PDB file of C-alpha atoms in Angstrom:
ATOM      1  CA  UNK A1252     -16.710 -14.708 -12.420  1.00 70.00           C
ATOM      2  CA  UNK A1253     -12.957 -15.284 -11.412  1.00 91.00           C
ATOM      3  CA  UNK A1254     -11.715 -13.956  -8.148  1.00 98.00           C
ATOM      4  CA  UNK A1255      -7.870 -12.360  -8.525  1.00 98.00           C
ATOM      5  CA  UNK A1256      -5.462 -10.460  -6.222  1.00 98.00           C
ATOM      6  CA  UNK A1257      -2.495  -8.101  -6.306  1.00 98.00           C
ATOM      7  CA  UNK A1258       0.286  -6.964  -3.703  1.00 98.00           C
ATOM      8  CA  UNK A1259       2.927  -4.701  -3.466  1.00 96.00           C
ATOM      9  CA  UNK A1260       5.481  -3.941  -1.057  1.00 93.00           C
ATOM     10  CA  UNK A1261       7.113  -0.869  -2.474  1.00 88.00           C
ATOM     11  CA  UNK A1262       8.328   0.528  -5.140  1.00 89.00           C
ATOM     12  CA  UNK A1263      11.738   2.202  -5.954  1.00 83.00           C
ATOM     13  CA  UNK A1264      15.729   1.939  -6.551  1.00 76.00           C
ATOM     14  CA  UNK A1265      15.634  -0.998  -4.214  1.00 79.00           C
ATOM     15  CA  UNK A1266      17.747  -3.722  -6.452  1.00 79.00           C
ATOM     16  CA  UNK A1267      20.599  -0.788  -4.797  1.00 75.00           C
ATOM     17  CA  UNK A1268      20.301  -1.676  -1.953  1.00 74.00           C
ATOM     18  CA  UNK A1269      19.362  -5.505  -2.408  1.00 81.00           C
ATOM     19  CA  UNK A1270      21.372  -7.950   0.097  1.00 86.00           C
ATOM     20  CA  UNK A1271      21.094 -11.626  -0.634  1.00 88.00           C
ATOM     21  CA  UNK A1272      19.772 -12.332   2.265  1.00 91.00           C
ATOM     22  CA  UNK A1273      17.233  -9.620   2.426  1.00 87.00           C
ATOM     23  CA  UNK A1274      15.883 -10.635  -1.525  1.00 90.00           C
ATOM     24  CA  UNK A1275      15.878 -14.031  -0.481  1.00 93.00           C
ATOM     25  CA  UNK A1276      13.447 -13.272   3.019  1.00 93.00           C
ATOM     26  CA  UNK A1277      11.772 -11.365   0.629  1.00 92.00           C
ATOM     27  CA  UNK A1278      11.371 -13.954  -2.168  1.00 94.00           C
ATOM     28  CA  UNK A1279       9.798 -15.933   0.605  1.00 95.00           C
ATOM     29  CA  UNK A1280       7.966 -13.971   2.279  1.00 96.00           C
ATOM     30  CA  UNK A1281       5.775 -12.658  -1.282  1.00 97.00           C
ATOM     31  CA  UNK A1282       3.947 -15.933  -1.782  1.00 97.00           C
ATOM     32  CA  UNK A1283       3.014 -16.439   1.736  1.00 97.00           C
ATOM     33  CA  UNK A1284       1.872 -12.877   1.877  1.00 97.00           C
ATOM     34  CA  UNK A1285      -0.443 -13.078  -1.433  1.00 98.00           C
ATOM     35  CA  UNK A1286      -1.510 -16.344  -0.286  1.00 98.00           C
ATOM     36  CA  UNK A1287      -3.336 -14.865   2.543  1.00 97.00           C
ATOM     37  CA  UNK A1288      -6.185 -12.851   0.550  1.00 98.00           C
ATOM     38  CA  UNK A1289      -6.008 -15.984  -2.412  1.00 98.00           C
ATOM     39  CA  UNK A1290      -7.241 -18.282   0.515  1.00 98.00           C
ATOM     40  CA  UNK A1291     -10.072 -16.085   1.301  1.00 98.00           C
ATOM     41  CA  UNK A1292     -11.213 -15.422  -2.143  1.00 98.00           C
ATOM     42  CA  UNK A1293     -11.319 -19.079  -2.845  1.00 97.00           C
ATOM     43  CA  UNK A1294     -13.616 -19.700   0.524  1.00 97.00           C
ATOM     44  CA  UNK A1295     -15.737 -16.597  -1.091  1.00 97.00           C
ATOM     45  CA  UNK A1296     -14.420 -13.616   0.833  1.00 98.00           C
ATOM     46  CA  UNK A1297     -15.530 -10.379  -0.109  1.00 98.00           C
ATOM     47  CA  UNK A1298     -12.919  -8.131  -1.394  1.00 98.00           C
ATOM     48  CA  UNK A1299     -12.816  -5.482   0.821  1.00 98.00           C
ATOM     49  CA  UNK A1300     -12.396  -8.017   3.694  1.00 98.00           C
ATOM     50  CA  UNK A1301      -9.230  -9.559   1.243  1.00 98.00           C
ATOM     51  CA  UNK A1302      -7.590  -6.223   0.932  1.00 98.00           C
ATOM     52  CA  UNK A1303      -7.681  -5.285   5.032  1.00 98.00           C
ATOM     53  CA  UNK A1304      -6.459  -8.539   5.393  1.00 98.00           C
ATOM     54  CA  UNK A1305      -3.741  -8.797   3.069  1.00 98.00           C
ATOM     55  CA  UNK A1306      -2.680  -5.111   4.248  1.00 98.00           C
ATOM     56  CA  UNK A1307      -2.763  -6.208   7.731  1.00 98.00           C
ATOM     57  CA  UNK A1308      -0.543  -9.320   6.770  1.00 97.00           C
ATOM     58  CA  UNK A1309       2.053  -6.806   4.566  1.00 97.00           C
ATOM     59  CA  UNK A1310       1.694  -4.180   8.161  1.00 97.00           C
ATOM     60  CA  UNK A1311       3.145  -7.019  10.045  1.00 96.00           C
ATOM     61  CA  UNK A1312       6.163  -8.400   8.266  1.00 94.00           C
ATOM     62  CA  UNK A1313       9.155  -5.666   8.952  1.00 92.00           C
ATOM     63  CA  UNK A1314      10.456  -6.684   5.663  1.00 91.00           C
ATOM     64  CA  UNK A1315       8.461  -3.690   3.837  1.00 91.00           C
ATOM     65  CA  UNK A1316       7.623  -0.228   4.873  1.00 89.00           C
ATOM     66  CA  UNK A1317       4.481  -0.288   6.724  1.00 94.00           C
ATOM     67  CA  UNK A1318       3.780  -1.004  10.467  1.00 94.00           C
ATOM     68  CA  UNK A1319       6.483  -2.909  11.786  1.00 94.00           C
ATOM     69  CA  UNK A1320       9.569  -1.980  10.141  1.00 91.00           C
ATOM     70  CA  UNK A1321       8.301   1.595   9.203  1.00 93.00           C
ATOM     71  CA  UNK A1322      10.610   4.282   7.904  1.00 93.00           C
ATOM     72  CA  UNK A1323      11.650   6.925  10.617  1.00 94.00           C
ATOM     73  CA  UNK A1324      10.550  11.361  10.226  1.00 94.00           C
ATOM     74  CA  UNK A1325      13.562  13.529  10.550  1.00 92.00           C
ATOM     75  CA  UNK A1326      12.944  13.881  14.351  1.00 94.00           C
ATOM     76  CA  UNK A1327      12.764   9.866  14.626  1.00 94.00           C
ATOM     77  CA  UNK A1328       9.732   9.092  15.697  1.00 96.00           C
ATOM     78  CA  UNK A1329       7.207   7.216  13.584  1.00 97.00           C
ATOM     79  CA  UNK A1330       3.932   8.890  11.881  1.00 97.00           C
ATOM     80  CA  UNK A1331       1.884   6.180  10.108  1.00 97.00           C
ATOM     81  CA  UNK A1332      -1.242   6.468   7.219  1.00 97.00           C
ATOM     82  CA  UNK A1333      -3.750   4.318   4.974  1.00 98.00           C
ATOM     83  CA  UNK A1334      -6.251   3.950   3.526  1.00 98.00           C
ATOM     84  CA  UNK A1335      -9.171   1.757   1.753  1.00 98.00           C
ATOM     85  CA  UNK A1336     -12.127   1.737  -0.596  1.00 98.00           C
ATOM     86  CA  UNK A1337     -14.577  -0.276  -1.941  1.00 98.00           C
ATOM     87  CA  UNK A1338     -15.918  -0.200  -5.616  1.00 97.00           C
ATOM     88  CA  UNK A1339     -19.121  -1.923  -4.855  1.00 94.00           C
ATOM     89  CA  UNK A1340     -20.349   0.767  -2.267  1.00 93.00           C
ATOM     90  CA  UNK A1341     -18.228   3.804  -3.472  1.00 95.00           C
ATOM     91  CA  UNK A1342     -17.160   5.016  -0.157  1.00 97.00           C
ATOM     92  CA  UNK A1343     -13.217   4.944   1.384  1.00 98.00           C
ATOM     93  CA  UNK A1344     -11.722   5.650   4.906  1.00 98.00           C
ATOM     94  CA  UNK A1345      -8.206   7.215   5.657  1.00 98.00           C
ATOM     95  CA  UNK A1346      -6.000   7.999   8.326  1.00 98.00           C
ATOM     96  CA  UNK A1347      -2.894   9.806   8.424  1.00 98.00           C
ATOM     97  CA  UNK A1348      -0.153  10.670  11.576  1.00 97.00           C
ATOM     98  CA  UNK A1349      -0.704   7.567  13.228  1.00 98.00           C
ATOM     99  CA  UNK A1350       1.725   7.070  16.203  1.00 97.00           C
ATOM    100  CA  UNK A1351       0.083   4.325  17.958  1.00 98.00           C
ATOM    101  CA  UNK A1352      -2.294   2.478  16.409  1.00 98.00           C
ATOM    102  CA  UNK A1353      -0.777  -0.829  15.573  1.00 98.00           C
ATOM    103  CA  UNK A1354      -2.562  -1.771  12.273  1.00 98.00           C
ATOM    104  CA  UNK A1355      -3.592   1.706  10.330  1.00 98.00           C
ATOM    105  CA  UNK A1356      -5.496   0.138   7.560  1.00 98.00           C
ATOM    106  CA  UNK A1357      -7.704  -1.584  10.451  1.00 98.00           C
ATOM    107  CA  UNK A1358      -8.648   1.862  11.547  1.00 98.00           C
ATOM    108  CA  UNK A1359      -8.674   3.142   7.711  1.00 98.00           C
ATOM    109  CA  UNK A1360     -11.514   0.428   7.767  1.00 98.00           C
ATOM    110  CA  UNK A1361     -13.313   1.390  10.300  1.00 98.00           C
ATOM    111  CA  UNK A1362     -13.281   5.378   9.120  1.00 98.00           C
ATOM    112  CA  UNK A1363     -15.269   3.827   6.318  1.00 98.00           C
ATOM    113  CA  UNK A1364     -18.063   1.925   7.745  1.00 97.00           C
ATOM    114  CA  UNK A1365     -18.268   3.385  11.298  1.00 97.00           C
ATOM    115  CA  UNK A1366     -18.562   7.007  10.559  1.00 97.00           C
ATOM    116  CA  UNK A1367     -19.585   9.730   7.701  1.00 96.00           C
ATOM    117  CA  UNK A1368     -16.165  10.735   6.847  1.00 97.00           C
ATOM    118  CA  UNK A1369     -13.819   9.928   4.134  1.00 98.00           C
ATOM    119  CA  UNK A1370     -10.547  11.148   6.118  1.00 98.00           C
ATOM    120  CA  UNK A1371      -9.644  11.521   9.462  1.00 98.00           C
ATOM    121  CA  UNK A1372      -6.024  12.056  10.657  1.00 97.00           C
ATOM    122  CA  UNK A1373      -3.840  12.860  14.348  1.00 95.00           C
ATOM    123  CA  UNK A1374      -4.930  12.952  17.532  1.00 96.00           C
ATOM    124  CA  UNK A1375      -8.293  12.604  16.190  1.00 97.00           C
ATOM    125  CA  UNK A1376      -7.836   9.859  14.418  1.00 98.00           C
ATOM    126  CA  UNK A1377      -5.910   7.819  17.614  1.00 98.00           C
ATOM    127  CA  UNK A1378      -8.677   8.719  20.149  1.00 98.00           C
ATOM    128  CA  UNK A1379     -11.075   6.901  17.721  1.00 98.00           C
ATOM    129  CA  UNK A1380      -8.616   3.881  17.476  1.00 98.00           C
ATOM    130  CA  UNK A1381      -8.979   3.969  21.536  1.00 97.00           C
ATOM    131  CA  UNK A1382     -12.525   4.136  21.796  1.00 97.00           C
ATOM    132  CA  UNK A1383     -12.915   1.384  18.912  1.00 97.00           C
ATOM    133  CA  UNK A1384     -10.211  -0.625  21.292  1.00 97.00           C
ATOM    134  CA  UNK A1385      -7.799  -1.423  18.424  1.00 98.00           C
ATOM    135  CA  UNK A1386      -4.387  -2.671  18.823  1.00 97.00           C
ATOM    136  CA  UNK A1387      -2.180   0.375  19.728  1.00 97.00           C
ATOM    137  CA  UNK A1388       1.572  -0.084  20.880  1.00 98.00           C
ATOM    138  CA  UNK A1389       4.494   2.319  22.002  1.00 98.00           C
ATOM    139  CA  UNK A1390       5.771   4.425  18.702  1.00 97.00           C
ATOM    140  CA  UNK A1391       9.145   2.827  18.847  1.00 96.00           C
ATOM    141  CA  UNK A1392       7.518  -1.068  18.328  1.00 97.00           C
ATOM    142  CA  UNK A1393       7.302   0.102  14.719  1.00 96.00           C
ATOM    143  CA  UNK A1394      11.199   1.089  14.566  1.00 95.00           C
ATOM    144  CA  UNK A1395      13.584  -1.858  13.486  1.00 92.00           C
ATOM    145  CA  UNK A1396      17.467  -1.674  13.405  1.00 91.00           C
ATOM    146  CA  UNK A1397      17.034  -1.676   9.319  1.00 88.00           C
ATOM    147  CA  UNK A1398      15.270   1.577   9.565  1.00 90.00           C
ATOM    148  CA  UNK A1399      17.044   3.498  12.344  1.00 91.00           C
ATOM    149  CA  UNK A1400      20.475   2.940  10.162  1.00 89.00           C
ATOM    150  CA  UNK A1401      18.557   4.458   7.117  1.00 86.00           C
ATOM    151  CA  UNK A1402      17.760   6.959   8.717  1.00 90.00           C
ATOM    152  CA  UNK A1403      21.286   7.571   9.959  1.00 91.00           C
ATOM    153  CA  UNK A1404      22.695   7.661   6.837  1.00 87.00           C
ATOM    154  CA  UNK A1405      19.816  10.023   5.586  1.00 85.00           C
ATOM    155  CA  UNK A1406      20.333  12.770   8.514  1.00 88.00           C
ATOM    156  CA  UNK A1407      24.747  12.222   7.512  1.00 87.00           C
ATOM    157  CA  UNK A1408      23.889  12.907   4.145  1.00 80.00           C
ATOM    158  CA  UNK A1409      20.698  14.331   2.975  1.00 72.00           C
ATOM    159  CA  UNK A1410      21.412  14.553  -0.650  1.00 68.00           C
ATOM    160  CA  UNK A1411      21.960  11.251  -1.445  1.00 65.00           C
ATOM    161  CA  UNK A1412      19.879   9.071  -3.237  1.00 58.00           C
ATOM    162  CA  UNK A1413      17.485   6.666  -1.603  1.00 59.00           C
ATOM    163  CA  UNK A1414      15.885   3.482  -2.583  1.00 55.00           C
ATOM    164  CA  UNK A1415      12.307   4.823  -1.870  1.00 55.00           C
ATOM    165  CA  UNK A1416      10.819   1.409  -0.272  1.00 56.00           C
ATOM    166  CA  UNK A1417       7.437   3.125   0.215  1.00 67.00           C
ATOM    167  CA  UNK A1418       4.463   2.000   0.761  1.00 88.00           C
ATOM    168  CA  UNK A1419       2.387  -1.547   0.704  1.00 96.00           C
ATOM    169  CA  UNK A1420      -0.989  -2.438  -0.944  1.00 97.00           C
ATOM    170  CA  UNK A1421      -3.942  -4.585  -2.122  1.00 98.00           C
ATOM    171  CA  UNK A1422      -6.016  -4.544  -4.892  1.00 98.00           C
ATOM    172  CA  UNK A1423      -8.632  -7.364  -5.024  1.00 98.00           C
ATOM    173  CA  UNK A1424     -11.402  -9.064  -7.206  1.00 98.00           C
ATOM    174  CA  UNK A1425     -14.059 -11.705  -5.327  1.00 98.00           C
ATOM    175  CA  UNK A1426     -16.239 -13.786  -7.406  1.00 97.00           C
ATOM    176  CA  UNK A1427     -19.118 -11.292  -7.515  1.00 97.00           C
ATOM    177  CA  UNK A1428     -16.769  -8.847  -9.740  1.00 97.00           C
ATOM    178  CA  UNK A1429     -16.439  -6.481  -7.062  1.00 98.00           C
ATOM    179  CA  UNK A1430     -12.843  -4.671  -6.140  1.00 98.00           C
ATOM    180  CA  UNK A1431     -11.593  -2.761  -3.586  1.00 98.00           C
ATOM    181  CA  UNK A1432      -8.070  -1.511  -2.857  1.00 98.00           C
ATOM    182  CA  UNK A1433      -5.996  -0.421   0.602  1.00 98.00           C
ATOM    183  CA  UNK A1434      -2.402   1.205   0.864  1.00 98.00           C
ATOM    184  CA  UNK A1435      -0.041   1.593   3.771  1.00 98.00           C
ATOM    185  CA  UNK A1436       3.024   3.049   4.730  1.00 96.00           C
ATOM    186  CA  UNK A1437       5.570   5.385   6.835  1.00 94.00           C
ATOM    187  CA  UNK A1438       6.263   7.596   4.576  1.00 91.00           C
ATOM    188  CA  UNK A1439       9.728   8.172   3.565  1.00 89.00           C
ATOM    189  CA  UNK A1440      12.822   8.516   5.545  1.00 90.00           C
ATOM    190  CA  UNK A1441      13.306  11.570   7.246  1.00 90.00           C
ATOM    191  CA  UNK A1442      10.550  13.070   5.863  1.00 92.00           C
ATOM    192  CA  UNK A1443       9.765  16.205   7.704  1.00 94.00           C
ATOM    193  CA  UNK A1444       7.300  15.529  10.756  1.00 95.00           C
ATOM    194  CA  UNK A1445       3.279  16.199   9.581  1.00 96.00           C
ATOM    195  CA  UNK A1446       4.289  15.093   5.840  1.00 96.00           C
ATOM    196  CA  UNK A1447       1.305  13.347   4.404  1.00 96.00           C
ATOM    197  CA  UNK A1448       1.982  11.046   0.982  1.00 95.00           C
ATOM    198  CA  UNK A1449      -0.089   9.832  -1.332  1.00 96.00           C
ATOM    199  CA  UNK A1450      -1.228   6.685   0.853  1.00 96.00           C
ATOM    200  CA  UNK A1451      -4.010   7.796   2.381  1.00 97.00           C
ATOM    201  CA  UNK A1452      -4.894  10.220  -0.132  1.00 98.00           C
ATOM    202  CA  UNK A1453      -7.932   8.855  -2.025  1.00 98.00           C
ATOM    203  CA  UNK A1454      -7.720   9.688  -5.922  1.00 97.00           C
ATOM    204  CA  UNK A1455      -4.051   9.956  -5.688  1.00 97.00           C
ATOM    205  CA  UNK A1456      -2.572   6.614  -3.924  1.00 97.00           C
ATOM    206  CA  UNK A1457      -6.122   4.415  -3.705  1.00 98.00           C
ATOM    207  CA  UNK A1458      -8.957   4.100  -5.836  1.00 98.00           C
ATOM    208  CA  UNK A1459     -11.856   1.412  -6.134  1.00 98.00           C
ATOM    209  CA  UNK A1460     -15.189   2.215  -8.344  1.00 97.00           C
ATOM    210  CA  UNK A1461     -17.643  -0.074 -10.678  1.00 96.00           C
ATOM    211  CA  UNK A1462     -14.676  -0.797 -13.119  1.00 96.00           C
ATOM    212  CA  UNK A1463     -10.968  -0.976 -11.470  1.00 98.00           C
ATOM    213  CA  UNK A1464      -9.141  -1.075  -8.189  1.00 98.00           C
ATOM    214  CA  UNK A1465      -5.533   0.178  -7.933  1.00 98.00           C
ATOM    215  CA  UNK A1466      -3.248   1.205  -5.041  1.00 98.00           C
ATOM    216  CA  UNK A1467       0.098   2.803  -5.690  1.00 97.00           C
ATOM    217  CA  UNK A1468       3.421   3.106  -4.369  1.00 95.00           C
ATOM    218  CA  UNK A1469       6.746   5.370  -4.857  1.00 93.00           C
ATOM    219  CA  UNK A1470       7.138   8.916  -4.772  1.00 93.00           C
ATOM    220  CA  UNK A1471       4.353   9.961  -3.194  1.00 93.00           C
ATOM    221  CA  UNK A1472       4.311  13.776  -4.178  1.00 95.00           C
ATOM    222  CA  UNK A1473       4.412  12.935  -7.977  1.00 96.00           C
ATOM    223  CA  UNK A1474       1.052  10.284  -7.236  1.00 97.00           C
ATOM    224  CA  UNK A1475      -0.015  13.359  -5.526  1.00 97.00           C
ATOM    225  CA  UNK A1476       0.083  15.998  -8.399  1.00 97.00           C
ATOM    226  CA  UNK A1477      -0.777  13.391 -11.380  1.00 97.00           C
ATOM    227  CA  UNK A1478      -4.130  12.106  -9.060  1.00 97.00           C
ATOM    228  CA  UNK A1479      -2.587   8.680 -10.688  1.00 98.00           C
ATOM    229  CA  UNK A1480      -5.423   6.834  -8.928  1.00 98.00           C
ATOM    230  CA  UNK A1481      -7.925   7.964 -10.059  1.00 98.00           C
ATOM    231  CA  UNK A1482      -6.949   8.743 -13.151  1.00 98.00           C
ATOM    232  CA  UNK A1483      -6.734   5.037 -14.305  1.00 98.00           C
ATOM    233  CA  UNK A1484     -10.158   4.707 -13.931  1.00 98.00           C
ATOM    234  CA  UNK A1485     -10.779   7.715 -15.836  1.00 98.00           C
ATOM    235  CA  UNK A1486      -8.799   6.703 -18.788  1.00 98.00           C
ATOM    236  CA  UNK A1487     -11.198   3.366 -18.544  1.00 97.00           C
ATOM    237  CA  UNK A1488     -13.650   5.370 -18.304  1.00 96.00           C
ATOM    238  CA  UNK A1489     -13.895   8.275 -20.505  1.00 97.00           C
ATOM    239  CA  UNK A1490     -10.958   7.106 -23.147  1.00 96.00           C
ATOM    240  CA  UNK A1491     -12.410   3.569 -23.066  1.00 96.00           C
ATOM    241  CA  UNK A1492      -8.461   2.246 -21.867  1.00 98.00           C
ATOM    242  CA  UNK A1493      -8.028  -1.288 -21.057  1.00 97.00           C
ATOM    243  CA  UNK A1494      -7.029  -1.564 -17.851  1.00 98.00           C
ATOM    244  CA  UNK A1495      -3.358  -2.797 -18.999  1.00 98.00           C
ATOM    245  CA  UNK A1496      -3.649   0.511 -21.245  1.00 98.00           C
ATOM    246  CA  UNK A1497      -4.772   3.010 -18.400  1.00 98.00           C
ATOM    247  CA  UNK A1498      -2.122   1.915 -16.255  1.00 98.00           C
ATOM    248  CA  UNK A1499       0.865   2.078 -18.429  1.00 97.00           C
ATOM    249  CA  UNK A1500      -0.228   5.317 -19.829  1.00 98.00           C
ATOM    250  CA  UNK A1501      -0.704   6.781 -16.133  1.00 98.00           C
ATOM    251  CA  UNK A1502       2.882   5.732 -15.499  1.00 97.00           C
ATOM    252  CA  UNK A1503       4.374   6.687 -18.574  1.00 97.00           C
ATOM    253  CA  UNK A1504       2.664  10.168 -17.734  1.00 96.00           C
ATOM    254  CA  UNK A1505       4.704  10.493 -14.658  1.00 96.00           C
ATOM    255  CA  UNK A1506       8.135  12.045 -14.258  1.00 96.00           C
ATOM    256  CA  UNK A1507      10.559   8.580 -14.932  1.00 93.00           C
ATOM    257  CA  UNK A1508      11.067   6.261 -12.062  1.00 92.00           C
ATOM    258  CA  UNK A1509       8.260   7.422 -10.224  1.00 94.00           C
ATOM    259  CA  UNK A1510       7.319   4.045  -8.581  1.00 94.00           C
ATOM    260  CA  UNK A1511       4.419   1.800  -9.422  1.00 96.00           C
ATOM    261  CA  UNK A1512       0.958   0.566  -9.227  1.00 97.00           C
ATOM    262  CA  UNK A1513      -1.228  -2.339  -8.806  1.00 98.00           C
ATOM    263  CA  UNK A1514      -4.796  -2.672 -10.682  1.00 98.00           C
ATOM    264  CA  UNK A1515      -7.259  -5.125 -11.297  1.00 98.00           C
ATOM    265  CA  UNK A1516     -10.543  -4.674 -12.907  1.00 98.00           C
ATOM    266  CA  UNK A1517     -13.954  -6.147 -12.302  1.00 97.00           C
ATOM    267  CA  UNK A1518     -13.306  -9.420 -15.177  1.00 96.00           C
ATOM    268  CA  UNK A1519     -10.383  -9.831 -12.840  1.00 97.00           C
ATOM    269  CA  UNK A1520      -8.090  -9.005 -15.066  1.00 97.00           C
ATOM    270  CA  UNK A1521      -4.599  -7.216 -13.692  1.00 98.00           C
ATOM    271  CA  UNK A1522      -1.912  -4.928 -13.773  1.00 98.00           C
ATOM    272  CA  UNK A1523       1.045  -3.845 -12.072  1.00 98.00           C
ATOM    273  CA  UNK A1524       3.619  -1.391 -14.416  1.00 97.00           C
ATOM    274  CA  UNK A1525       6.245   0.221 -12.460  1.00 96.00           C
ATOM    275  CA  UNK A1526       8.554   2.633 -13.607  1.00 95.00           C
ATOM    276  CA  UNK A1527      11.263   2.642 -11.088  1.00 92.00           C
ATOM    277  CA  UNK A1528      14.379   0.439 -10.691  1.00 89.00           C
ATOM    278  CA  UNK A1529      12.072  -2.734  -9.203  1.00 93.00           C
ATOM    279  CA  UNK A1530       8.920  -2.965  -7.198  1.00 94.00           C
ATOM    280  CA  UNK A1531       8.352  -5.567  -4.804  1.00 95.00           C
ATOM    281  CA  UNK A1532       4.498  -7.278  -6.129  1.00 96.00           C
ATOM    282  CA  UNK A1533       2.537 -10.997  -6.229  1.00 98.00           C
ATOM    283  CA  UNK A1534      -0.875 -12.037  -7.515  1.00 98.00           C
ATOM    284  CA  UNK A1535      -2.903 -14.635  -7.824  1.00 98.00           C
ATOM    285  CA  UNK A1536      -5.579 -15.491  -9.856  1.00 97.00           C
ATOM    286  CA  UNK A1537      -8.808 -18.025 -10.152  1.00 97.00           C
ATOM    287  CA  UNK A1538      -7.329 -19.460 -13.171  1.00 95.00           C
ATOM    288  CA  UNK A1539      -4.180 -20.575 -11.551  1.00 94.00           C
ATOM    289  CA  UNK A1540      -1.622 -17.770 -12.656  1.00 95.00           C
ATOM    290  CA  UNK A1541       0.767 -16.587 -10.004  1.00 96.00           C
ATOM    291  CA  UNK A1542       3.882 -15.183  -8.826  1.00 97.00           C
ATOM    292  CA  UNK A1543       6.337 -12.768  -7.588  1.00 97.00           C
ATOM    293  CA  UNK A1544       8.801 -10.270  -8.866  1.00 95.00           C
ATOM    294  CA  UNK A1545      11.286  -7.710  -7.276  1.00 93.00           C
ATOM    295  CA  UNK A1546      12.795  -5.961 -10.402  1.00 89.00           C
ATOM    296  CA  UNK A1547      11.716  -5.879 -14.089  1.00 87.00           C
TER     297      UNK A1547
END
């Protein structure tokens, strides 16, 4: 059984707002970044420990919209979410309205295997990242110049079009054919304090079961309403989809330039369509196929 793994660091009109040399930080930073679960999954990792750790890894590097480097509410302050789930056991953990815990999908994690709940969110949610000593900082360590003048030009002009950066992900396959999936973000800029996307949402922005993983990223309200998910694993399911199939189909289901997705099923075989202007992605695979892309 081949091992394979899939990243994504949002989703969006972001060839817009492009720089040189933000695309090439970027361009360098995607390898290193998919690199991290590919190392494990060669040693044997499982792939629920690939997907926290390659989430953690995206969480860290302010280059993409999770963690460090997260997009800013309306009232500037920072209100983070995740979440993860493994095929092989069926069960998930998600947070949502993080202010202070460093790493969500860490506590996402721990949601799954340290309690009887699916979802837990607020202050609820940061008193268990205090008892379970995780890494919490002040909510402005997230905020990064980047993301304060976005938000600027937001609150100057809320009508105008953004580039929807949202979101980072995992989807992973270890050598025993099992998947999982995590997904992490901010949100979206100046999104009214207490909005909750599809990110932590299980069904909508993650899904892992016996046949595919897949984590999503874009405009989280549409993942929201079309369960997208979830529903690739139903079309594999029920309409006997490939995975290539269930994906597109999702998309192309979707109102246009919605975002994107990254799956990969139990063969380790993967997918990542995206219907927006560009979506930042890498993957890696047992059989030595690998890469990077930004836009189409």
């Amino acid at each position: 059984m081949g091992w394979a793994i899939a990243i994504h660091g949002g989703a969006g009109a972001i060839l817009q707002s492009l720089t040189d040399s933000h695309r090439a930080a970027v361009e360098q930073a995607l390898p290193e970044l998919t690199e991290v679960g590919a190392s494990m999954l060669r040693n044997g990792a499982t792939a629920l420990d690939v997907v926290e750790k390659a989430t953690i890894a995206l969480e860290e590097c302010e280059l993409f919209q999770a963690g460090r480097g997260s997009v800013l509410t309306a009232a500037g302050t920072h209100e983070l979410e995740a979440s993860i789930m493994d095929g092989q056991m069926g069960k998930a953990g998600a947070v949502c309205g993080l202010r202070t815990v460093r790493n969500p999908i860490q506590l996402a994690r721990q949601v799954l295997e340290r309690t009887d709940h699916a979802f837990v969110g607020g202050s609820g949610a940061e008193d268990l990242a205090k008892a379970w000593e995780l890494d919490r900082v002040p909510n402005e360590w997230f905020t990064t110049e980047r993301r304060l003048d976005e938000l600027r030009r937001h609150l100057s002009d809320p009508d105008a079009s953004r580039p929807h950066p949202a979101t980072v992900g995992a989807v992973a396959c270890d050598e025993k054919g099992f998947v999982a999936a995590a997904t992490s973000t901010g949100g979206t800029t100046g999104k009214l304090p207490g909005r909750i996307g599809d990110a932590p949402l299980i069904n909508a922005g993650t899904w892992a079961d016996s046949r595919v993983a897949v984590s999503c990223t874009g405009i989280g309200e549409r993942f929201i309403l079309a369960g997208a998910a979830r529903m690739v694993a139903a079309r594999m399911e029920l309409a006997g989809d490939s995975i290539e199939e269930a994906a597109k189909r999702v998309m192309a289901s979707m109102p246009p330039e919605s975002g994107g997705m990254i799956a990969v099923d139990t063969a380790g075989k993967m997918t990542l369509p995206f219907t927006s202007q560009g979506m930042y992605r890498g993957w890696a695979n047992s059989d030595g196929d690998r890469g990077i892309g930004i836009g189409p």
